[in-house]
Amino acid sequence: MMTVQSFSNTLFADAESPYRDAAYVIFGAPFDGTTSFRAGTRDAPVAIRAASYNFETYLPYYDVNMLDIPFHDMGDMYCDVLPNLVADQVESVVSSLQKDKKIPVMIGGEHSITVGAVRALRPRWYIVCDAHLDLKDEFRGSPFNHDCVTARVAETVKKIIIIGPRSGIREEFAEAREKYLLYTADDVFERGMTEILDEIAGLIGDDSVYLSIDADAIDCCITPGLGTPEPFGLTPRDIQSVIKRIAKNVVGFDYVEVLPTDAGETAIVAAHLIREFIAEHYHARSG
Ligand code: MN
Ligand code: MN
């Protein structure tokens, strides 16, 4: 009889824990119904999972093997066509995960999916890395457009920190400076991420945080697979620093807006940072 040791599958690499035992649960939300420039982020969950097989299971920085961390991949959720309905769907999925004491790790899809996750978790802080402010109250006929994410999140969470913006209208920048904490991509370049993260860590203390990474926070010349690419942005190292510093506070995480039409750079960086979020959180929580 043929001996088969393992099967390849379409789930995130090393996510071999059964749901029951998992502390972290990955799921994809392949929705891109409101994209305004280039479409196709619905293909990102599949591309990011495929990219995850590029890496060794061992993470030398944490001296941890991903296979020893209890995390599970549920696959992709079914998404409706209207963004407000998708927000409701995500809210219901994330509520179930929270009830089961799992840390949700959501892979987009476009940024609008974040709204439902934040509504379910009601964290004290919302921290987002993004080239954009996403503060428009409505865009192209919907308040749930990907360009309105922070505006919708602000209806649930009052303490908001936005890192990496370099594109938007004057009113959005004025609002962000008035109501929230804004560190533009230029601020990060001029002050350095370490100093900024010291400031943020002092503010959040032990509070709960929802961390959302919009892939376009990173400079499009480094990771060009983006729906709304912007140059002069953050580096993958900057995002890694944010994750390393803030992961221990995080009650929900997402990585959105990857458009897998490049040579794979954007999905590779996403897969690596998703692994690092899980490893850092696990490391911090298990001492
Ligand atoms: Mn965004
Ligand atoms: Mn963006």
PDB file of C-alpha atoms and ligand atoms in Angstrom:
ATOM      1  CA  MET A   1       0.000   0.000   0.000  1.00  0.00           C
ATOM      2  CA  MET A   2       1.175   3.515  -0.769  1.00  0.00           C
ATOM      3  CA  THR A   3       2.446   5.481   2.208  1.00  0.00           C
ATOM      4  CA  VAL A   4       1.523   9.155   2.190  1.00  0.00           C
ATOM      5  CA  GLN A   5       2.979  11.357   4.888  1.00  0.00           C
ATOM      6  CA  SER A   6       1.171  14.597   4.305  1.00  0.00           C
ATOM      7  CA  PHE A   7      -1.149  16.395   1.932  1.00  0.00           C
ATOM      8  CA  SER A   8      -0.761  19.930   0.772  1.00  0.00           C
ATOM      9  CA  ASN A   9      -3.852  22.070   1.187  1.00  0.00           C
ATOM     10  CA  THR A  10      -5.047  25.593   0.673  1.00  0.00           C
ATOM     11  CA  LEU A  11      -4.979  26.643   4.326  1.00  0.00           C
ATOM     12  CA  PHE A  12      -2.345  28.899   5.926  1.00  0.00           C
ATOM     13  CA  ALA A  13       0.956  27.032   6.406  1.00  0.00           C
ATOM     14  CA  ASP A  14       1.424  25.424   9.845  1.00  0.00           C
ATOM     15  CA  ALA A  15      -2.180  26.222  10.902  1.00  0.00           C
ATOM     16  CA  GLU A  16      -2.597  22.619  11.983  1.00  0.00           C
ATOM     17  CA  SER A  17      -4.348  23.051  15.296  1.00  0.00           C
ATOM     18  CA  PRO A  18      -8.005  21.962  15.404  1.00  0.00           C
ATOM     19  CA  TYR A  19     -10.462  24.807  16.077  1.00  0.00           C
ATOM     20  CA  ARG A  20     -11.198  23.574  19.588  1.00  0.00           C
ATOM     21  CA  ASP A  21      -7.567  23.911  20.735  1.00  0.00           C
ATOM     22  CA  ALA A  22      -6.661  27.060  18.769  1.00  0.00           C
ATOM     23  CA  ALA A  23      -5.851  30.376  20.457  1.00  0.00           C
ATOM     24  CA  TYR A  24      -5.739  32.137  17.054  1.00  0.00           C
ATOM     25  CA  VAL A  25      -8.163  31.657  14.199  1.00  0.00           C
ATOM     26  CA  ILE A  26      -7.360  32.854  10.697  1.00  0.00           C
ATOM     27  CA  PHE A  27     -10.129  33.452   8.195  1.00  0.00           C
ATOM     28  CA  GLY A  28     -10.377  35.150   4.818  1.00  0.00           C
ATOM     29  CA  ALA A  29     -12.983  37.749   3.857  1.00  0.00           C
ATOM     30  CA  PRO A  30     -12.583  37.838   0.056  1.00  0.00           C
ATOM     31  CA  PHE A  31     -14.647  40.974  -0.576  1.00  0.00           C
ATOM     32  CA  ASP A  32     -13.678  43.790  -2.960  1.00  0.00           C
ATOM     33  CA  GLY A  33     -17.057  45.227  -3.920  1.00  0.00           C
ATOM     34  CA  THR A  34     -16.224  48.905  -3.314  1.00  0.00           C
ATOM     35  CA  THR A  35     -12.701  49.109  -4.764  1.00  0.00           C
ATOM     36  CA  SER A  36     -12.178  52.385  -6.596  1.00  0.00           C
ATOM     37  CA  PHE A  37      -8.944  52.110  -8.610  1.00  0.00           C
ATOM     38  CA  ARG A  38      -7.709  48.547  -9.268  1.00  0.00           C
ATOM     39  CA  ALA A  39      -9.965  45.627  -8.319  1.00  0.00           C
ATOM     40  CA  GLY A  40      -9.017  42.109  -7.250  1.00  0.00           C
ATOM     41  CA  THR A  41      -8.264  42.064  -3.517  1.00  0.00           C
ATOM     42  CA  ARG A  42     -10.793  39.216  -3.269  1.00  0.00           C
ATOM     43  CA  ASP A  43      -7.963  36.985  -4.533  1.00  0.00           C
ATOM     44  CA  ALA A  44      -5.637  37.946  -1.666  1.00  0.00           C
ATOM     45  CA  PRO A  45      -6.551  35.310   0.974  1.00  0.00           C
ATOM     46  CA  VAL A  46      -5.654  32.515  -1.467  1.00  0.00           C
ATOM     47  CA  ALA A  47      -2.437  34.288  -2.569  1.00  0.00           C
ATOM     48  CA  ILE A  48      -1.324  35.042   1.004  1.00  0.00           C
ATOM     49  CA  ARG A  49      -1.918  31.446   2.097  1.00  0.00           C
ATOM     50  CA  ALA A  50       0.061  30.189  -0.921  1.00  0.00           C
ATOM     51  CA  ALA A  51       2.890  32.602  -0.024  1.00  0.00           C
ATOM     52  CA  SER A  52       2.904  31.300   3.565  1.00  0.00           C
ATOM     53  CA  TYR A  53       4.354  27.985   2.326  1.00  0.00           C
ATOM     54  CA  ASN A  54       7.535  29.795   1.315  1.00  0.00           C
ATOM     55  CA  PHE A  55       8.714  30.090   4.915  1.00  0.00           C
ATOM     56  CA  GLU A  56      10.394  27.679   7.307  1.00  0.00           C
ATOM     57  CA  THR A  57       8.226  26.822  10.305  1.00  0.00           C
ATOM     58  CA  TYR A  58      10.971  28.059  12.670  1.00  0.00           C
ATOM     59  CA  LEU A  59      11.117  31.753  13.635  1.00  0.00           C
ATOM     60  CA  PRO A  60      14.610  32.438  14.983  1.00  0.00           C
ATOM     61  CA  TYR A  61      13.704  35.831  16.488  1.00  0.00           C
ATOM     62  CA  TYR A  62      11.237  34.194  18.889  1.00  0.00           C
ATOM     63  CA  ASP A  63      12.966  30.800  18.985  1.00  0.00           C
ATOM     64  CA  VAL A  64       9.547  29.349  18.250  1.00  0.00           C
ATOM     65  CA  ASN A  65       8.258  26.840  15.745  1.00  0.00           C
ATOM     66  CA  MET A  66       4.961  27.924  14.177  1.00  0.00           C
ATOM     67  CA  LEU A  67       3.768  24.320  14.454  1.00  0.00           C
ATOM     68  CA  ASP A  68       3.981  24.627  18.259  1.00  0.00           C
ATOM     69  CA  ILE A  69       1.586  27.608  18.299  1.00  0.00           C
ATOM     70  CA  PRO A  70      -2.096  26.593  18.424  1.00  0.00           C
ATOM     71  CA  PHE A  71      -3.596  28.361  15.416  1.00  0.00           C
ATOM     72  CA  HIS A  72      -6.315  27.344  13.017  1.00  0.00           C
ATOM     73  CA  ASP A  73      -7.438  28.474   9.572  1.00  0.00           C
ATOM     74  CA  MET A  74     -11.219  28.328   8.999  1.00  0.00           C
ATOM     75  CA  GLY A  75     -10.901  29.131   5.280  1.00  0.00           C
ATOM     76  CA  ASP A  76     -12.804  31.937   3.591  1.00  0.00           C
ATOM     77  CA  MET A  77     -16.174  33.235   4.666  1.00  0.00           C
ATOM     78  CA  TYR A  78     -18.907  33.637   2.107  1.00  0.00           C
ATOM     79  CA  CYS A  79     -19.380  37.341   1.365  1.00  0.00           C
ATOM     80  CA  ASP A  80     -22.542  39.123   0.248  1.00  0.00           C
ATOM     81  CA  VAL A  81     -22.328  41.832  -2.425  1.00  0.00           C
ATOM     82  CA  LEU A  82     -23.265  44.923  -0.372  1.00  0.00           C
ATOM     83  CA  PRO A  83     -20.565  46.308   1.952  1.00  0.00           C
ATOM     84  CA  ASN A  84     -22.976  47.004   4.844  1.00  0.00           C
ATOM     85  CA  LEU A  85     -24.123  43.362   4.710  1.00  0.00           C
ATOM     86  CA  VAL A  86     -20.512  42.129   4.607  1.00  0.00           C
ATOM     87  CA  ALA A  87     -19.812  44.229   7.727  1.00  0.00           C
ATOM     88  CA  ASP A  88     -22.731  42.435   9.434  1.00  0.00           C
ATOM     89  CA  GLN A  89     -21.387  39.047   8.298  1.00  0.00           C
ATOM     90  CA  VAL A  90     -17.887  39.791   9.605  1.00  0.00           C
ATOM     91  CA  GLU A  91     -19.358  41.076  12.883  1.00  0.00           C
ATOM     92  CA  SER A  92     -21.205  37.794  13.357  1.00  0.00           C
ATOM     93  CA  VAL A  93     -18.141  35.632  12.552  1.00  0.00           C
ATOM     94  CA  VAL A  94     -15.884  37.652  14.867  1.00  0.00           C
ATOM     95  CA  SER A  95     -18.503  37.635  17.655  1.00  0.00           C
ATOM     96  CA  SER A  96     -18.549  33.831  17.536  1.00  0.00           C
ATOM     97  CA  LEU A  97     -14.754  33.713  17.676  1.00  0.00           C
ATOM     98  CA  GLN A  98     -14.730  36.100  20.629  1.00  0.00           C
ATOM     99  CA  LYS A  99     -17.317  33.969  22.442  1.00  0.00           C
ATOM    100  CA  ASP A 100     -15.016  30.971  21.924  1.00  0.00           C
ATOM    101  CA  LYS A 101     -12.073  33.022  23.290  1.00  0.00           C
ATOM    102  CA  LYS A 102     -10.150  32.998  20.009  1.00  0.00           C
ATOM    103  CA  ILE A 103      -8.042  35.869  18.686  1.00  0.00           C
ATOM    104  CA  PRO A 104      -9.366  36.581  15.171  1.00  0.00           C
ATOM    105  CA  VAL A 105      -6.816  37.052  12.370  1.00  0.00           C
ATOM    106  CA  MET A 106      -8.731  38.265   9.331  1.00  0.00           C
ATOM    107  CA  ILE A 107      -7.281  38.377   5.816  1.00  0.00           C
ATOM    108  CA  GLY A 108      -8.900  40.730   3.281  1.00  0.00           C
ATOM    109  CA  GLY A 109     -10.285  41.562   0.892  1.00  0.00           C
ATOM    110  CA  GLU A 110     -10.632  45.309   0.933  1.00  0.00           C
ATOM    111  CA  HIS A 111     -10.474  47.454   4.046  1.00  0.00           C
ATOM    112  CA  SER A 112     -14.249  47.810   4.546  1.00  0.00           C
ATOM    113  CA  ILE A 113     -14.339  44.361   6.227  1.00  0.00           C
ATOM    114  CA  THR A 114     -12.570  45.833   9.285  1.00  0.00           C
ATOM    115  CA  VAL A 115     -15.715  47.689  10.407  1.00  0.00           C
ATOM    116  CA  GLY A 116     -17.615  44.506  11.354  1.00  0.00           C
ATOM    117  CA  ALA A 117     -14.662  43.078  13.294  1.00  0.00           C
ATOM    118  CA  VAL A 118     -14.230  46.258  15.358  1.00  0.00           C
ATOM    119  CA  ARG A 119     -17.983  46.369  16.070  1.00  0.00           C
ATOM    120  CA  ALA A 120     -17.813  42.804  17.398  1.00  0.00           C
ATOM    121  CA  LEU A 121     -14.767  43.327  19.617  1.00  0.00           C
ATOM    122  CA  ARG A 122     -15.311  46.901  20.891  1.00  0.00           C
ATOM    123  CA  PRO A 123     -11.655  47.472  21.804  1.00  0.00           C
ATOM    124  CA  ARG A 124     -10.455  50.556  23.689  1.00  0.00           C
ATOM    125  CA  TRP A 125      -8.129  51.582  20.832  1.00  0.00           C
ATOM    126  CA  TYR A 126      -8.124  51.229  17.059  1.00  0.00           C
ATOM    127  CA  ILE A 127      -4.647  51.401  15.558  1.00  0.00           C
ATOM    128  CA  VAL A 128      -4.345  51.360  11.782  1.00  0.00           C
ATOM    129  CA  CYS A 129      -1.416  51.519   9.378  1.00  0.00           C
ATOM    130  CA  ASP A 130      -2.619  52.980   6.076  1.00  0.00           C
ATOM    131  CA  ALA A 131      -1.550  55.344   3.271  1.00  0.00           C
ATOM    132  CA  HIS A 132      -5.045  56.798   3.534  1.00  0.00           C
ATOM    133  CA  LEU A 133      -7.171  58.269   6.309  1.00  0.00           C
ATOM    134  CA  ASP A 134     -10.393  56.498   5.268  1.00  0.00           C
ATOM    135  CA  LEU A 135     -12.340  59.295   6.981  1.00  0.00           C
ATOM    136  CA  LYS A 136     -14.885  60.111   4.288  1.00  0.00           C
ATOM    137  CA  ASP A 137     -18.387  59.877   5.700  1.00  0.00           C
ATOM    138  CA  GLU A 138     -19.657  58.410   2.449  1.00  0.00           C
ATOM    139  CA  PHE A 139     -18.014  57.533  -0.840  1.00  0.00           C
ATOM    140  CA  ARG A 140     -19.595  56.516  -4.131  1.00  0.00           C
ATOM    141  CA  GLY A 141     -22.980  55.988  -2.544  1.00  0.00           C
ATOM    142  CA  SER A 142     -22.028  53.964   0.510  1.00  0.00           C
ATOM    143  CA  PRO A 143     -20.920  54.842   4.046  1.00  0.00           C
ATOM    144  CA  PHE A 144     -19.334  51.379   4.096  1.00  0.00           C
ATOM    145  CA  ASN A 145     -16.963  52.094   1.204  1.00  0.00           C
ATOM    146  CA  HIS A 146     -13.302  51.162   1.784  1.00  0.00           C
ATOM    147  CA  ASP A 147     -12.602  54.913   1.882  1.00  0.00           C
ATOM    148  CA  CYS A 148     -14.887  55.344   4.956  1.00  0.00           C
ATOM    149  CA  VAL A 149     -13.433  52.669   7.293  1.00  0.00           C
ATOM    150  CA  THR A 150     -11.999  54.946   9.980  1.00  0.00           C
ATOM    151  CA  ALA A 151     -15.155  57.096   9.933  1.00  0.00           C
ATOM    152  CA  ARG A 152     -17.288  53.986  10.614  1.00  0.00           C
ATOM    153  CA  VAL A 153     -14.876  52.565  13.202  1.00  0.00           C
ATOM    154  CA  ALA A 154     -15.044  55.914  15.058  1.00  0.00           C
ATOM    155  CA  GLU A 155     -18.717  55.188  15.764  1.00  0.00           C
ATOM    156  CA  THR A 156     -17.565  52.302  17.991  1.00  0.00           C
ATOM    157  CA  VAL A 157     -14.069  53.297  19.169  1.00  0.00           C
ATOM    158  CA  LYS A 158     -13.084  56.824  20.191  1.00  0.00           C
ATOM    159  CA  LYS A 159      -9.329  56.340  20.646  1.00  0.00           C
ATOM    160  CA  ILE A 160      -7.819  56.050  17.192  1.00  0.00           C
ATOM    161  CA  ILE A 161      -4.192  56.106  16.036  1.00  0.00           C
ATOM    162  CA  ILE A 162      -3.434  56.330  12.311  1.00  0.00           C
ATOM    163  CA  ILE A 163       0.110  55.556  11.123  1.00  0.00           C
ATOM    164  CA  GLY A 164       1.421  56.083   7.588  1.00  0.00           C
ATOM    165  CA  PRO A 165      -1.024  58.410   5.759  1.00  0.00           C
ATOM    166  CA  ARG A 166       0.213  60.460   2.813  1.00  0.00           C
ATOM    167  CA  SER A 167      -2.923  60.736   0.684  1.00  0.00           C
ATOM    168  CA  GLY A 168      -6.343  62.255   1.311  1.00  0.00           C
ATOM    169  CA  ILE A 169      -8.327  65.473   1.161  1.00  0.00           C
ATOM    170  CA  ARG A 170      -7.530  68.490   3.387  1.00  0.00           C
ATOM    171  CA  GLU A 171     -10.690  67.990   5.480  1.00  0.00           C
ATOM    172  CA  GLU A 172      -9.651  64.419   6.323  1.00  0.00           C
ATOM    173  CA  PHE A 173      -6.201  65.503   7.497  1.00  0.00           C
ATOM    174  CA  ALA A 174      -7.730  68.349   9.550  1.00  0.00           C
ATOM    175  CA  GLU A 175     -10.205  65.939  11.171  1.00  0.00           C
ATOM    176  CA  ALA A 176      -7.521  63.345  11.886  1.00  0.00           C
ATOM    177  CA  ARG A 177      -5.285  65.935  13.554  1.00  0.00           C
ATOM    178  CA  GLU A 178      -8.172  67.312  15.585  1.00  0.00           C
ATOM    179  CA  LYS A 179      -9.831  64.138  16.804  1.00  0.00           C
ATOM    180  CA  TYR A 180      -7.265  61.360  16.570  1.00  0.00           C
ATOM    181  CA  LEU A 181      -3.557  60.677  16.799  1.00  0.00           C
ATOM    182  CA  LEU A 182      -1.950  60.965  13.395  1.00  0.00           C
ATOM    183  CA  TYR A 183       1.576  59.911  12.447  1.00  0.00           C
ATOM    184  CA  THR A 184       1.981  60.528   8.726  1.00  0.00           C
ATOM    185  CA  ALA A 185       4.503  58.635   6.601  1.00  0.00           C
ATOM    186  CA  ASP A 186       6.632  61.808   6.704  1.00  0.00           C
ATOM    187  CA  ASP A 187       6.462  61.855  10.535  1.00  0.00           C
ATOM    188  CA  VAL A 188       7.664  58.232  10.584  1.00  0.00           C
ATOM    189  CA  PHE A 189      10.485  59.066   8.152  1.00  0.00           C
ATOM    190  CA  GLU A 190      11.568  62.138  10.129  1.00  0.00           C
ATOM    191  CA  ARG A 191      11.132  60.887  13.716  1.00  0.00           C
ATOM    192  CA  GLY A 192      11.702  57.159  13.287  1.00  0.00           C
ATOM    193  CA  MET A 193       9.257  54.400  14.227  1.00  0.00           C
ATOM    194  CA  THR A 194      10.942  53.572  17.552  1.00  0.00           C
ATOM    195  CA  GLU A 195      10.301  57.019  19.034  1.00  0.00           C
ATOM    196  CA  ILE A 196       6.722  57.012  17.759  1.00  0.00           C
ATOM    197  CA  LEU A 197       6.060  53.540  19.183  1.00  0.00           C
ATOM    198  CA  ASP A 198       7.479  54.605  22.575  1.00  0.00           C
ATOM    199  CA  GLU A 199       4.891  57.388  22.570  1.00  0.00           C
ATOM    200  CA  ILE A 200       2.067  55.039  21.528  1.00  0.00           C
ATOM    201  CA  ALA A 201       3.042  52.359  24.072  1.00  0.00           C
ATOM    202  CA  GLY A 202       2.926  54.998  26.825  1.00  0.00           C
ATOM    203  CA  LEU A 203      -0.590  55.992  25.801  1.00  0.00           C
ATOM    204  CA  ILE A 204      -2.176  52.564  25.401  1.00  0.00           C
ATOM    205  CA  GLY A 205      -0.673  50.952  28.516  1.00  0.00           C
ATOM    206  CA  ASP A 206      -2.470  47.622  28.961  1.00  0.00           C
ATOM    207  CA  ASP A 207      -5.598  48.672  27.043  1.00  0.00           C
ATOM    208  CA  SER A 208      -7.151  46.465  24.371  1.00  0.00           C
ATOM    209  CA  VAL A 209      -6.306  47.298  20.761  1.00  0.00           C
ATOM    210  CA  TYR A 210      -7.665  46.316  17.370  1.00  0.00           C
ATOM    211  CA  LEU A 211      -4.774  46.418  14.881  1.00  0.00           C
ATOM    212  CA  SER A 212      -5.534  46.814  11.196  1.00  0.00           C
ATOM    213  CA  ILE A 213      -2.824  46.739   8.544  1.00  0.00           C
ATOM    214  CA  ASP A 214      -3.816  48.200   5.178  1.00  0.00           C
ATOM    215  CA  ALA A 215      -1.111  46.872   2.846  1.00  0.00           C
ATOM    216  CA  ASP A 216      -0.847  50.227   1.072  1.00  0.00           C
ATOM    217  CA  ALA A 217       0.769  51.707   4.196  1.00  0.00           C
ATOM    218  CA  ILE A 218       3.939  50.169   2.769  1.00  0.00           C
ATOM    219  CA  ASP A 219       5.630  52.043  -0.081  1.00  0.00           C
ATOM    220  CA  CYS A 220       4.272  50.776  -3.421  1.00  0.00           C
ATOM    221  CA  CYS A 221       7.817  50.645  -4.808  1.00  0.00           C
ATOM    222  CA  ILE A 222       8.553  47.862  -2.276  1.00  0.00           C
ATOM    223  CA  THR A 223       5.219  46.008  -2.440  1.00  0.00           C
ATOM    224  CA  PRO A 224       3.434  46.980  -5.662  1.00  0.00           C
ATOM    225  CA  GLY A 225       0.446  44.626  -5.339  1.00  0.00           C
ATOM    226  CA  LEU A 226      -2.033  47.271  -4.201  1.00  0.00           C
ATOM    227  CA  GLY A 227      -5.437  48.573  -5.242  1.00  0.00           C
ATOM    228  CA  THR A 228      -4.545  52.193  -4.423  1.00  0.00           C
ATOM    229  CA  PRO A 229      -0.731  52.375  -4.545  1.00  0.00           C
ATOM    230  CA  GLU A 230       1.141  55.300  -2.963  1.00  0.00           C
ATOM    231  CA  PRO A 231       4.901  55.918  -2.986  1.00  0.00           C
ATOM    232  CA  PHE A 232       6.971  57.486  -0.161  1.00  0.00           C
ATOM    233  CA  GLY A 233       5.445  55.150   2.380  1.00  0.00           C
ATOM    234  CA  LEU A 234       6.449  52.920   5.263  1.00  0.00           C
ATOM    235  CA  THR A 235       8.750  49.916   4.969  1.00  0.00           C
ATOM    236  CA  PRO A 236       7.927  46.300   5.878  1.00  0.00           C
ATOM    237  CA  ARG A 237      10.323  46.825   8.841  1.00  0.00           C
ATOM    238  CA  ASP A 238       8.161  49.706  10.094  1.00  0.00           C
ATOM    239  CA  ILE A 239       5.052  47.503  10.107  1.00  0.00           C
ATOM    240  CA  GLN A 240       7.043  44.716  11.758  1.00  0.00           C
ATOM    241  CA  SER A 241       8.017  47.172  14.517  1.00  0.00           C
ATOM    242  CA  VAL A 242       4.375  48.162  15.053  1.00  0.00           C
ATOM    243  CA  ILE A 243       3.356  44.512  15.315  1.00  0.00           C
ATOM    244  CA  LYS A 244       6.203  43.598  17.674  1.00  0.00           C
ATOM    245  CA  ARG A 245       5.421  46.503  19.964  1.00  0.00           C
ATOM    246  CA  ILE A 246       1.633  46.360  20.031  1.00  0.00           C
ATOM    247  CA  ALA A 247       0.731  42.680  19.523  1.00  0.00           C
ATOM    248  CA  LYS A 248       0.427  41.944  23.234  1.00  0.00           C
ATOM    249  CA  ASN A 249      -2.486  44.399  23.540  1.00  0.00           C
ATOM    250  CA  VAL A 250      -4.267  43.136  20.458  1.00  0.00           C
ATOM    251  CA  VAL A 251      -7.709  41.492  20.669  1.00  0.00           C
ATOM    252  CA  GLY A 252      -8.227  41.398  16.894  1.00  0.00           C
ATOM    253  CA  PHE A 253      -5.942  41.717  13.862  1.00  0.00           C
ATOM    254  CA  ASP A 254      -6.424  42.081  10.156  1.00  0.00           C
ATOM    255  CA  TYR A 255      -4.288  42.449   7.037  1.00  0.00           C
ATOM    256  CA  VAL A 256      -6.206  43.937   4.119  1.00  0.00           C
ATOM    257  CA  GLU A 257      -5.903  45.468   0.641  1.00  0.00           C
ATOM    258  CA  VAL A 258      -3.331  43.100  -0.875  1.00  0.00           C
ATOM    259  CA  LEU A 259      -3.877  42.919  -4.641  1.00  0.00           C
ATOM    260  CA  PRO A 260      -1.952  39.846  -5.829  1.00  0.00           C
ATOM    261  CA  THR A 261      -1.106  41.025  -9.341  1.00  0.00           C
ATOM    262  CA  ASP A 262       2.594  41.680  -8.665  1.00  0.00           C
ATOM    263  CA  ALA A 263       5.427  39.131  -8.592  1.00  0.00           C
ATOM    264  CA  GLY A 264       4.244  38.035  -5.136  1.00  0.00           C
ATOM    265  CA  GLU A 265       6.109  40.597  -3.007  1.00  0.00           C
ATOM    266  CA  THR A 266       2.990  42.033  -1.369  1.00  0.00           C
ATOM    267  CA  ALA A 267       1.489  38.653  -0.421  1.00  0.00           C
ATOM    268  CA  ILE A 268       4.883  37.390   0.819  1.00  0.00           C
ATOM    269  CA  VAL A 269       5.266  40.386   3.136  1.00  0.00           C
ATOM    270  CA  ALA A 270       1.652  39.958   4.295  1.00  0.00           C
ATOM    271  CA  ALA A 271       2.119  36.243   5.043  1.00  0.00           C
ATOM    272  CA  HIS A 272       5.296  36.961   6.992  1.00  0.00           C
ATOM    273  CA  LEU A 273       3.733  39.733   9.058  1.00  0.00           C
ATOM    274  CA  ILE A 274       0.648  37.611   9.826  1.00  0.00           C
ATOM    275  CA  ARG A 275       2.970  34.877  11.132  1.00  0.00           C
ATOM    276  CA  GLU A 276       4.870  37.455  13.168  1.00  0.00           C
ATOM    277  CA  PHE A 277       1.691  38.843  14.700  1.00  0.00           C
ATOM    278  CA  ILE A 278       0.706  35.342  15.855  1.00  0.00           C
ATOM    279  CA  ALA A 279       4.228  34.518  17.099  1.00  0.00           C
ATOM    280  CA  GLU A 280       4.658  37.847  18.922  1.00  0.00           C
ATOM    281  CA  HIS A 281       1.232  37.630  20.575  1.00  0.00           C
ATOM    282  CA  TYR A 282       1.836  34.022  21.614  1.00  0.00           C
ATOM    283  CA  HIS A 283       5.320  34.877  22.898  1.00  0.00           C
ATOM    284  CA  ALA A 284       4.049  37.867  24.895  1.00  0.00           C
ATOM    285  CA  ARG A 285       1.065  36.033  26.381  1.00  0.00           C
ATOM    286  CA  SER A 286       2.894  32.824  27.274  1.00  0.00           C
ATOM    287  CA  GLY A 287       5.738  34.724  28.945  1.00  0.00           C
TER     288      GLY A 287
HETATM  289 MN    MN B   1      -7.596  51.695   4.149  1.00  0.00          MN
HETATM  290 MN    MN B   2      -5.201  52.547   2.053  1.00  0.00          MN
END
